[in-house]
Amino acid sequence: MLHDVLWERNIDLAGQCLDHPFLRRLGDGTLNPDCFRRYIAQDAFFLESFLRAYAVAGAKCADLRHVKVFHEFMTGALEELKMHAGYVRSLGIDVTQVKPYPATRAYVDFLQAMAWHEPPGITLAAMTPCMRLYAYVGSALAAASPPRNPFQDWIDTYAGEDFHAVAADVESLLDALAHDEPAVHDAYRYAMQCELAFFTAPLEDET
Amino acid sequence: MQELENTPLIVAAGSLWGEATQAAFLDALGDGSLPPAAFGRWLEQDYRFARGLLSFQAVTAAKTPRPSHKPVLAGLAAVDAELDWFENHLAQRGLSTDAPAHPVCRRYADFLLATAYAQPFEVSLAALFGVEACYLAAWSRLEAEGPYAEFISRWSGEGFASYVRTLHELTRRHPHPAQQNAFEQTLRHERDFWRMTWEG
């Protein structure tokens, strides 16, 4: 299946993400809480764009069954945003005041450019890494998480069955709509690079 | 140029304007010390960027109301002609029209395309003015002489300056509160693009 080929070809970047200091510290519970707060603020900004990209890609589908699947993905993204709203409240983040990092901005602009300008299959290739990577990272971190990890809720969300099911559904739709072509490979790999940069940004911003 | 630099969008951008229009790459191009590899990198990446710019301008033109169509459509046709011109220069130097876009180039083109589709056309006009005003200012700092005279005069001549003034007039005719933000984001991308062509 195309989604397997894409994942295998980018396993190097998946490994770099899992080995990234941000995720290693999140996994062992030593991540600076301020850093986690910055990350969540950026992720909330990003997720809104992700939601819109689903909407635009769905609107372009010729087959109404595919539109419906995109609608289900939007529901999933809205659920994830609700989880963020909980974090946002407990961490005291004002979402309206979030200033996107250059890495966030680049990722968001990329998703929007794909969603509006390219066919849904290519847009899905740009969106799948976020889902598959988080499922992968969630499971790996859950397997090694120490007791009373302050970030256990975050890990459990992405290690959980519900998130894995949505990630698998996104991959199925990718298989249905995308072709094995350079633009698809390129979008997938660039999205993985955007993911890696996304983990680096909150570590570098110590202001 | 002084008149241009007194426009509110540029004045409010502060130091970003200078950062977007002055570059080690251009200094070296002007004094003859530019490594050929750096020029080749710029040519390939600027061509990739211009292809993205064409899509951005096409979408912007489609959303622009009728009374303001002509300069936007003329600008679109000019980019098309510029792509031909780039392709000739790339071929002469044995360079590729399919060089992978550097992430900095890609970010810039993604920003423009996302703006064209998802923002009101007034905001895209401010970004377009930013793209072209930066080029006019950057290349106008150089004397049109030496091996790159053709490149310098292309973006510092009166024809191009007149187009940039027209774009500025369009942003005044079609104001929008998000223009300043889009304009400044364009300057950041210009700054990063020049750095990329110099540093690789």
Short mmCIF file of C-alpha atoms in Angstrom, two decimals:
data_model
loop_
_atom_site.label_atom_id
_atom_site.label_comp_id
_atom_site.label_asym_id
_atom_site.label_seq_id
_atom_site.Cartn_x
_atom_site.Cartn_y
_atom_site.Cartn_z
CA MET A 1 0.00 0.00 0.00
CA LEU A 2 1.14 3.52 -0.79
CA HIS A 3 0.92 4.67 2.82
CA ASP A 4 3.34 1.90 3.88
CA VAL A 5 5.81 2.86 1.15
CA LEU A 6 5.69 6.51 2.21
CA TRP A 7 6.15 5.70 5.89
CA GLU A 8 9.04 3.31 5.23
CA ARG A 9 10.81 5.84 3.01
CA ASN A 10 10.62 8.42 5.76
CA ILE A 11 11.41 6.19 8.71
CA ASP A 12 14.70 8.09 9.09
CA LEU A 13 12.79 11.28 9.92
CA ALA A 14 10.38 9.38 12.19
CA GLY A 15 13.43 8.10 14.09
CA GLN A 16 14.87 11.60 14.34
CA CYS A 17 11.58 12.85 15.78
CA LEU A 18 11.40 10.05 18.36
CA ASP A 19 15.01 10.74 19.31
CA HIS A 20 14.41 14.50 19.46
CA PRO A 21 15.25 16.08 22.85
CA PHE A 22 11.73 17.53 23.07
CA LEU A 23 10.08 14.12 22.81
CA ARG A 24 12.71 12.33 24.88
CA ARG A 25 12.10 14.77 27.74
CA LEU A 26 8.36 14.60 27.30
CA GLY A 27 8.63 10.81 27.41
CA ASP A 28 10.69 10.66 30.60
CA GLY A 29 8.80 13.50 32.26
CA THR A 30 11.74 15.94 32.46
CA LEU A 31 10.49 18.43 29.86
CA ASN A 32 10.40 22.01 31.12
CA PRO A 33 6.69 22.82 31.74
CA ASP A 34 7.13 26.23 30.05
CA CYS A 35 8.46 24.47 26.98
CA PHE A 36 5.41 22.18 26.95
CA ARG A 37 3.19 25.24 27.30
CA ARG A 38 4.86 26.91 24.30
CA TYR A 39 4.48 23.71 22.31
CA ILE A 40 0.75 23.38 23.12
CA ALA A 41 0.13 27.02 22.18
CA GLN A 42 1.79 26.47 18.79
CA ASP A 43 -0.01 23.16 18.31
CA ALA A 44 -3.39 24.77 18.95
CA PHE A 45 -2.59 27.33 16.25
CA PHE A 46 -1.48 24.54 13.92
CA LEU A 47 -4.53 22.34 14.54
CA GLU A 48 -6.89 25.07 13.40
CA SER A 49 -5.07 25.13 10.10
CA PHE A 50 -5.16 21.33 9.94
CA LEU A 51 -8.93 21.45 10.41
CA ARG A 52 -9.29 23.96 7.57
CA ALA A 53 -7.09 21.88 5.28
CA TYR A 54 -9.41 18.87 5.81
CA ALA A 55 -12.37 21.10 4.97
CA VAL A 56 -10.85 22.45 1.75
CA ALA A 57 -9.60 19.04 0.60
CA GLY A 58 -12.99 17.50 1.37
CA ALA A 59 -14.80 20.16 -0.61
CA LYS A 60 -12.75 19.22 -3.68
CA CYS A 61 -13.62 15.50 -3.65
CA ALA A 62 -15.69 14.31 -6.59
CA ASP A 63 -17.08 11.37 -4.63
CA LEU A 64 -19.49 12.33 -1.83
CA ARG A 65 -18.36 9.31 0.22
CA HIS A 66 -14.90 10.87 0.42
CA VAL A 67 -16.39 14.20 1.46
CA LYS A 68 -18.05 12.33 4.33
CA VAL A 69 -14.76 10.77 5.41
CA PHE A 70 -13.13 14.20 5.47
CA HIS A 71 -16.02 15.37 7.60
CA GLU A 72 -15.25 12.56 10.07
CA PHE A 73 -11.60 13.66 10.13
CA MET A 74 -12.74 17.18 10.94
CA THR A 75 -14.73 15.78 13.86
CA GLY A 76 -11.56 14.05 15.07
CA ALA A 77 -9.55 17.25 14.75
CA LEU A 78 -12.23 19.12 16.70
CA GLU A 79 -11.96 16.50 19.46
CA GLU A 80 -8.20 17.05 19.54
CA LEU A 81 -8.80 20.79 19.76
CA LYS A 82 -11.07 20.17 22.75
CA MET A 83 -8.24 18.33 24.47
CA HIS A 84 -6.04 21.32 23.70
CA ALA A 85 -8.68 23.65 25.13
CA GLY A 86 -8.31 21.75 28.41
CA TYR A 87 -4.53 22.19 28.36
CA VAL A 88 -4.90 25.79 27.24
CA ARG A 89 -7.11 26.55 30.26
CA SER A 90 -4.94 24.70 32.77
CA LEU A 91 -1.73 26.25 31.37
CA GLY A 92 -3.22 29.75 31.15
CA ILE A 93 -2.62 30.21 27.41
CA ASP A 94 -4.48 32.95 25.55
CA VAL A 95 -5.03 31.34 22.15
CA THR A 96 -5.88 34.66 20.52
CA GLN A 97 -2.42 35.94 21.46
CA VAL A 98 -0.38 33.03 20.09
CA LYS A 99 2.32 34.27 17.74
CA PRO A 100 3.30 31.44 15.42
CA TYR A 101 6.97 30.49 15.30
CA PRO A 102 8.52 30.56 11.81
CA ALA A 103 8.41 26.73 11.86
CA THR A 104 4.70 26.77 12.68
CA ARG A 105 4.01 29.41 10.08
CA ALA A 106 5.90 27.45 7.41
CA TYR A 107 3.96 24.27 8.19
CA VAL A 108 0.61 26.08 8.20
CA ASP A 109 1.34 27.91 4.93
CA PHE A 110 2.41 24.62 3.37
CA LEU A 111 -0.81 22.86 4.40
CA GLN A 112 -2.98 25.72 3.17
CA ALA A 113 -1.08 25.99 -0.13
CA MET A 114 -1.51 22.24 -0.67
CA ALA A 115 -5.17 22.15 0.35
CA TRP A 116 -6.22 25.06 -1.87
CA HIS A 117 -3.93 24.52 -4.83
CA GLU A 118 -3.47 20.75 -5.14
CA PRO A 119 -5.81 17.78 -5.52
CA PRO A 120 -7.03 16.05 -2.30
CA GLY A 121 -4.60 13.13 -2.72
CA ILE A 122 -1.57 15.40 -2.51
CA THR A 123 -3.08 17.33 0.39
CA LEU A 124 -3.58 14.04 2.23
CA ALA A 125 0.06 13.17 1.60
CA ALA A 126 0.91 16.44 3.37
CA MET A 127 -1.46 15.67 6.27
CA THR A 128 -0.84 11.97 6.89
CA PRO A 129 2.61 12.34 8.50
CA CYS A 130 1.15 14.35 11.37
CA MET A 131 -1.30 11.53 12.13
CA ARG A 132 0.96 8.52 11.60
CA LEU A 133 3.94 10.11 13.33
CA TYR A 134 1.94 11.05 16.44
CA ALA A 135 0.46 7.54 16.65
CA TYR A 136 3.98 6.10 16.34
CA VAL A 137 5.47 8.49 18.88
CA GLY A 138 2.56 8.04 21.29
CA SER A 139 2.94 4.24 21.33
CA ALA A 140 6.71 4.36 21.68
CA LEU A 141 6.59 6.84 24.56
CA ALA A 142 3.74 4.99 26.31
CA ALA A 143 5.82 1.81 26.37
CA ALA A 144 8.64 3.53 28.29
CA SER A 145 6.85 6.25 30.27
CA PRO A 146 7.79 6.38 33.98
CA PRO A 147 5.13 6.44 36.74
CA ARG A 148 3.58 9.85 37.43
CA ASN A 149 4.84 11.35 34.18
CA PRO A 150 3.30 14.86 34.15
CA PHE A 151 2.74 14.47 30.39
CA GLN A 152 0.97 11.11 30.64
CA ASP A 153 -2.36 12.49 29.34
CA TRP A 154 -0.68 13.74 26.19
CA ILE A 155 1.07 10.39 25.65
CA ASP A 156 -2.13 8.41 26.32
CA THR A 157 -4.06 10.45 23.77
CA TYR A 158 -1.70 9.62 20.92
CA ALA A 159 -1.06 6.06 22.08
CA GLY A 160 -4.78 5.46 22.38
CA GLU A 161 -6.93 3.30 20.13
CA ASP A 162 -9.12 6.19 19.02
CA PHE A 163 -6.22 8.20 17.64
CA HIS A 164 -4.67 5.13 16.00
CA ALA A 165 -7.99 4.35 14.33
CA VAL A 166 -8.21 7.85 12.84
CA ALA A 167 -4.58 7.67 11.67
CA ALA A 168 -5.36 4.36 9.92
CA ASP A 169 -8.47 5.89 8.31
CA VAL A 170 -6.42 8.84 7.03
CA GLU A 171 -3.95 6.38 5.53
CA SER A 172 -6.78 4.41 3.88
CA LEU A 173 -8.13 7.55 2.26
CA LEU A 174 -4.60 8.45 1.16
CA ASP A 175 -4.38 5.04 -0.56
CA ALA A 176 -7.71 5.69 -2.26
CA LEU A 177 -7.02 9.24 -3.46
CA ALA A 178 -3.25 9.59 -3.96
CA HIS A 179 -1.08 8.18 -6.71
CA ASP A 180 2.46 6.92 -6.38
CA GLU A 181 4.00 10.05 -7.93
CA PRO A 182 6.82 12.46 -7.08
CA ALA A 183 4.50 15.23 -5.83
CA VAL A 184 3.00 12.82 -3.26
CA HIS A 185 6.39 11.63 -2.04
CA ASP A 186 7.62 15.20 -1.90
CA ALA A 187 4.62 16.46 0.11
CA TYR A 188 4.90 13.58 2.58
CA ARG A 189 8.62 14.04 3.18
CA TYR A 190 8.38 17.82 3.48
CA ALA A 191 5.58 17.41 6.06
CA MET A 192 7.85 15.07 8.06
CA GLN A 193 10.58 17.73 7.96
CA CYS A 194 8.04 20.29 9.16
CA GLU A 195 7.17 17.95 12.06
CA LEU A 196 10.80 17.71 13.09
CA ALA A 197 11.22 21.50 12.97
CA PHE A 198 8.02 21.88 15.00
CA PHE A 199 9.57 19.97 17.95
CA THR A 200 12.75 22.04 17.78
CA ALA A 201 11.11 25.48 17.88
CA PRO A 202 9.72 25.46 21.46
CA LEU A 203 13.09 24.24 22.77
CA GLU A 204 14.94 27.07 21.07
CA ASP A 205 12.55 29.77 22.25
CA GLU A 206 13.65 30.36 25.83
CA THR A 207 12.19 33.89 26.00
CA MET B 1 13.07 55.44 -4.48
CA GLN B 2 12.84 58.04 -1.68
CA GLU B 3 9.17 58.52 -2.49
CA LEU B 4 8.62 54.78 -2.31
CA GLU B 5 10.43 54.45 1.00
CA ASN B 6 8.14 57.06 2.55
CA THR B 7 5.06 54.92 1.97
CA PRO B 8 3.28 53.92 5.21
CA LEU B 9 3.71 50.16 4.68
CA ILE B 10 7.48 50.53 4.40
CA VAL B 11 7.85 53.10 7.18
CA ALA B 12 5.83 50.95 9.60
CA ALA B 13 7.97 47.88 8.76
CA GLY B 14 10.96 49.61 10.41
CA SER B 15 14.30 47.81 10.17
CA LEU B 16 12.76 44.88 8.26
CA TRP B 17 12.83 46.95 5.08
CA GLY B 18 16.60 47.32 5.13
CA GLU B 19 17.06 43.65 6.02
CA ALA B 20 14.90 42.63 3.05
CA THR B 21 16.63 44.86 0.51
CA GLN B 22 20.31 44.71 1.45
CA ALA B 23 22.24 41.49 1.17
CA ALA B 24 25.77 40.17 1.12
CA PHE B 25 24.82 38.34 -2.07
CA LEU B 26 23.99 41.63 -3.81
CA ASP B 27 27.08 43.40 -2.48
CA ALA B 28 29.23 40.62 -3.89
CA LEU B 29 27.33 40.67 -7.18
CA GLY B 30 27.95 44.41 -7.40
CA ASP B 31 31.68 44.33 -6.66
CA GLY B 32 32.42 41.31 -8.86
CA SER B 33 33.33 38.92 -6.04
CA LEU B 34 30.24 36.71 -6.24
CA PRO B 35 31.13 33.00 -6.54
CA PRO B 36 29.54 31.52 -9.69
CA ALA B 37 27.99 28.75 -7.57
CA ALA B 38 26.09 31.33 -5.53
CA PHE B 39 24.80 33.01 -8.68
CA GLY B 40 23.70 29.64 -10.08
CA ARG B 41 21.91 28.84 -6.82
CA TRP B 42 20.11 32.18 -6.94
CA LEU B 43 19.12 31.68 -10.58
CA GLU B 44 17.68 28.19 -9.98
CA GLN B 45 15.87 29.17 -6.78
CA ASP B 46 14.57 32.48 -8.09
CA TYR B 47 13.18 30.62 -11.09
CA ARG B 48 11.43 28.15 -8.76
CA PHE B 49 10.10 31.07 -6.78
CA ALA B 50 8.86 32.84 -9.93
CA ARG B 51 6.86 29.74 -10.83
CA GLY B 52 5.12 29.94 -7.47
CA LEU B 53 4.72 33.68 -7.94
CA LEU B 54 2.88 33.06 -11.21
CA SER B 55 0.26 30.92 -9.44
CA PHE B 56 -0.02 33.48 -6.64
CA GLN B 57 -0.55 36.34 -9.10
CA ALA B 58 -3.02 34.32 -11.17
CA VAL B 59 -5.22 33.64 -8.13
CA THR B 60 -4.86 37.24 -6.98
CA ALA B 61 -5.80 38.52 -10.44
CA ALA B 62 -8.88 36.29 -10.46
CA LYS B 63 -10.07 37.84 -7.18
CA THR B 64 -9.25 41.46 -8.03
CA PRO B 65 -12.27 43.60 -9.01
CA ARG B 66 -12.61 44.76 -12.59
CA PRO B 67 -11.48 48.42 -12.20
CA SER B 68 -8.07 47.23 -10.91
CA HIS B 69 -7.60 44.32 -13.31
CA LYS B 70 -5.22 45.79 -15.84
CA PRO B 71 -2.04 46.31 -13.81
CA VAL B 72 -2.51 42.96 -12.04
CA LEU B 73 -3.00 41.11 -15.33
CA ALA B 74 -0.07 42.96 -16.93
CA GLY B 75 2.04 41.89 -13.96
CA LEU B 76 0.92 38.29 -14.44
CA ALA B 77 1.91 38.37 -18.13
CA ALA B 78 5.25 39.91 -17.14
CA VAL B 79 6.00 36.97 -14.84
CA ASP B 80 5.16 34.57 -17.64
CA ALA B 81 7.65 36.38 -19.91
CA GLU B 82 10.14 36.39 -17.06
CA LEU B 83 9.91 32.60 -16.76
CA ASP B 84 10.92 32.36 -20.45
CA TRP B 85 13.81 34.69 -19.76
CA PHE B 86 14.90 32.63 -16.74
CA GLU B 87 14.68 29.41 -18.75
CA ASN B 88 17.02 30.88 -21.38
CA HIS B 89 19.55 31.94 -18.77
CA LEU B 90 19.40 28.57 -17.03
CA ALA B 91 19.91 26.76 -20.35
CA GLN B 92 22.86 29.00 -21.26
CA ARG B 93 24.57 28.06 -18.01
CA GLY B 94 23.66 24.37 -18.15
CA LEU B 95 21.49 24.74 -15.02
CA SER B 96 18.26 22.92 -14.26
CA THR B 97 14.68 24.15 -14.44
CA ASP B 98 13.81 21.31 -12.05
CA ALA B 99 16.21 21.99 -9.19
CA PRO B 100 14.49 21.04 -5.90
CA ALA B 101 13.12 24.08 -4.13
CA HIS B 102 15.22 25.02 -1.09
CA PRO B 103 13.01 25.03 2.05
CA VAL B 104 13.40 28.83 2.25
CA CYS B 105 12.17 29.19 -1.33
CA ARG B 106 9.33 26.79 -0.66
CA ARG B 107 8.20 28.62 2.48
CA TYR B 108 8.03 31.89 0.57
CA ALA B 109 5.99 30.42 -2.29
CA ASP B 110 3.69 28.55 0.16
CA PHE B 111 3.08 31.77 2.06
CA LEU B 112 2.09 33.62 -1.11
CA LEU B 113 -0.14 30.85 -2.38
CA ALA B 114 -1.87 30.41 0.98
CA THR B 115 -2.40 34.18 1.13
CA ALA B 116 -3.82 34.36 -2.39
CA TYR B 117 -6.40 31.66 -1.74
CA ALA B 118 -7.31 32.11 1.90
CA GLN B 119 -7.02 35.88 2.39
CA PRO B 120 -8.97 38.74 0.81
CA PHE B 121 -7.41 40.05 -2.42
CA GLU B 122 -6.46 43.32 -0.70
CA VAL B 123 -4.03 41.37 1.50
CA SER B 124 -2.51 39.63 -1.53
CA LEU B 125 -1.99 43.02 -3.17
CA ALA B 126 0.08 44.12 -0.17
CA ALA B 127 2.19 40.94 -0.45
CA LEU B 128 2.63 41.50 -4.19
CA PHE B 129 3.68 45.08 -3.60
CA GLY B 130 6.16 43.76 -1.01
CA VAL B 131 7.68 41.22 -3.42
CA GLU B 132 8.21 43.76 -6.19
CA ALA B 133 9.13 46.78 -4.07
CA CYS B 134 11.85 44.75 -2.38
CA TYR B 135 13.28 43.70 -5.71
CA LEU B 136 13.23 47.24 -7.04
CA ALA B 137 14.98 48.60 -3.94
CA ALA B 138 17.49 45.75 -3.71
CA TRP B 139 18.65 45.89 -7.33
CA SER B 140 18.48 49.69 -7.55
CA ARG B 141 21.32 49.91 -5.03
CA LEU B 142 23.65 48.54 -7.74
CA GLU B 143 25.11 50.17 -10.85
CA ALA B 144 23.92 48.41 -14.00
CA GLU B 145 27.36 47.37 -15.19
CA GLY B 146 29.65 44.34 -15.23
CA PRO B 147 28.74 40.73 -16.05
CA TYR B 148 25.34 40.98 -14.36
CA ALA B 149 24.26 44.31 -15.90
CA GLU B 150 21.30 42.67 -17.62
CA PHE B 151 20.00 41.37 -14.30
CA ILE B 152 20.53 44.67 -12.48
CA SER B 153 18.84 46.80 -15.12
CA ARG B 154 15.90 44.40 -15.35
CA TRP B 155 14.78 45.21 -11.82
CA SER B 156 16.04 48.80 -11.48
CA GLY B 157 14.74 50.39 -14.69
CA GLU B 158 11.95 52.93 -14.98
CA GLY B 159 9.47 50.40 -16.40
CA PHE B 160 9.74 48.19 -13.33
CA ALA B 161 9.73 51.21 -10.98
CA SER B 162 6.51 52.42 -12.58
CA TYR B 163 4.90 48.98 -12.07
CA VAL B 164 5.89 49.05 -8.39
CA ARG B 165 4.36 52.53 -7.96
CA THR B 166 1.16 51.25 -9.55
CA LEU B 167 1.06 48.31 -7.12
CA HIS B 168 1.48 50.73 -4.25
CA GLU B 169 -1.41 52.79 -5.60
CA LEU B 170 -3.53 49.62 -5.69
CA THR B 171 -2.84 48.92 -2.00
CA ARG B 172 -4.03 52.47 -1.23
CA ARG B 173 -7.12 52.07 -3.35
CA HIS B 174 -7.95 48.75 -1.65
CA PRO B 175 -6.92 49.08 2.03
CA HIS B 176 -7.26 46.22 4.53
CA PRO B 177 -6.19 45.91 8.19
CA ALA B 178 -4.21 42.72 7.46
CA GLN B 179 -2.04 44.37 4.78
CA GLN B 180 0.75 45.45 7.11
CA ASN B 181 1.15 41.97 8.54
CA ALA B 182 1.28 40.35 5.08
CA PHE B 183 3.69 43.02 3.86
CA GLU B 184 6.06 42.44 6.77
CA GLN B 185 5.85 38.67 6.37
CA THR B 186 6.86 39.17 2.74
CA LEU B 187 9.89 41.19 3.85
CA ARG B 188 10.94 38.39 6.22
CA HIS B 189 10.81 35.92 3.36
CA GLU B 190 12.82 38.28 1.12
CA ARG B 191 15.46 38.61 3.84
CA ASP B 192 15.65 34.84 4.31
CA PHE B 193 15.80 34.24 0.55
CA TRP B 194 18.82 36.51 0.10
CA ARG B 195 20.55 34.82 3.00
CA MET B 196 19.87 31.41 1.51
CA THR B 197 21.33 32.37 -1.88
CA TRP B 198 24.48 33.56 -0.14
CA GLU B 199 24.91 30.85 2.47
CA GLY B 200 23.47 27.91 0.54
#
